[in-house]
């Protein structure tokens, strides 16, 4: 069977066996500690704080926003008190303005976005709700999702593609999400399709994830959505490569957008968040990460509150069993490296 793919590419060691069969564990610290929220978390305009030092906040409360179109609001994942708004080191290695919240360990919740809306959202309200929930691409660039779903006037969108390739070595967080929450991933894409009635939905998954492919196929009841296995090759999940693999279309020039060839791409977790925002009014507060590598004592897939420190993630996995050469955020091929020895 010839699976869809692109010309070229490489086959690096996958390293996924460390976590691909590890169910997602929820990490939600119950004691007091700092959670740090950079005001610039995505491609686009940075947010401005709408809380001040000493303010009490709830989990799911908006703490920063901007009127800029290419941006997204930021929410606290914990309840507690704003400790300070000050420059802090971020995962990218830069020092940026951040909101620092001292958690009380209780995770008391703010009202949902649907409580504020007051009724079940209609397709005409989905885009505003997606923006209000702070949903961005969860594949790396963090591009605001409401911007992706607002293609230039005159664009004819033929394909909405969930980029579930997860071609980056070692990572398995999207794989586990598809296995454990297939309905939410499928329904999130379904809601996006309601905004583009003429489009077809594709969930593109590399063929080294057979359980995820089987689970999605078993749970998919939407005739407008196809689960499309792909050949295992890096970088299958890169935007231009995946569009070619799925549609045969080529993005012609650098300034061009996927919408110019009839495509919009969403990440697996992004589709999950769309579902949660529309059905439950949940803003973006958590995500799943793979903490993995040969130097980690107990590699795991963890669902963690945003703002948590890397050290907390490592501690939850038993720390290091040997001194690592590097700690990499985002995957070995495309991530951010930090020299630690």
PDB file of C-alpha atoms in Angstrom, residues 9 25 96 111 118 234 246 255 276 302 331:
ATOM      1  CA  UNK A   9      12.810  13.758   3.761  1.00  0.00           C
ATOM      2  CA  UNK A  25      -1.071  11.232  33.715  1.00  0.00           C
ATOM      3  CA  UNK A  96      10.460  38.668  28.983  1.00  0.00           C
ATOM      4  CA  UNK A 111     -17.022  30.908  35.449  1.00  0.00           C
ATOM      5  CA  UNK A 118     -25.386  32.783  28.294  1.00  0.00           C
ATOM      6  CA  UNK A 234      10.565  13.588   8.708  1.00  0.00           C
ATOM      7  CA  UNK A 246      -2.787  15.342   1.564  1.00  0.00           C
ATOM      8  CA  UNK A 255       4.527  35.007   1.427  1.00  0.00           C
ATOM      9  CA  UNK A 276     -13.752  21.949  24.829  1.00  0.00           C
ATOM     10  CA  UNK A 302       1.805  14.424  31.426  1.00  0.00           C
ATOM     11  CA  UNK A 331      11.607  17.883  20.290  1.00  0.00           C
TER      12      UNK A 331
END
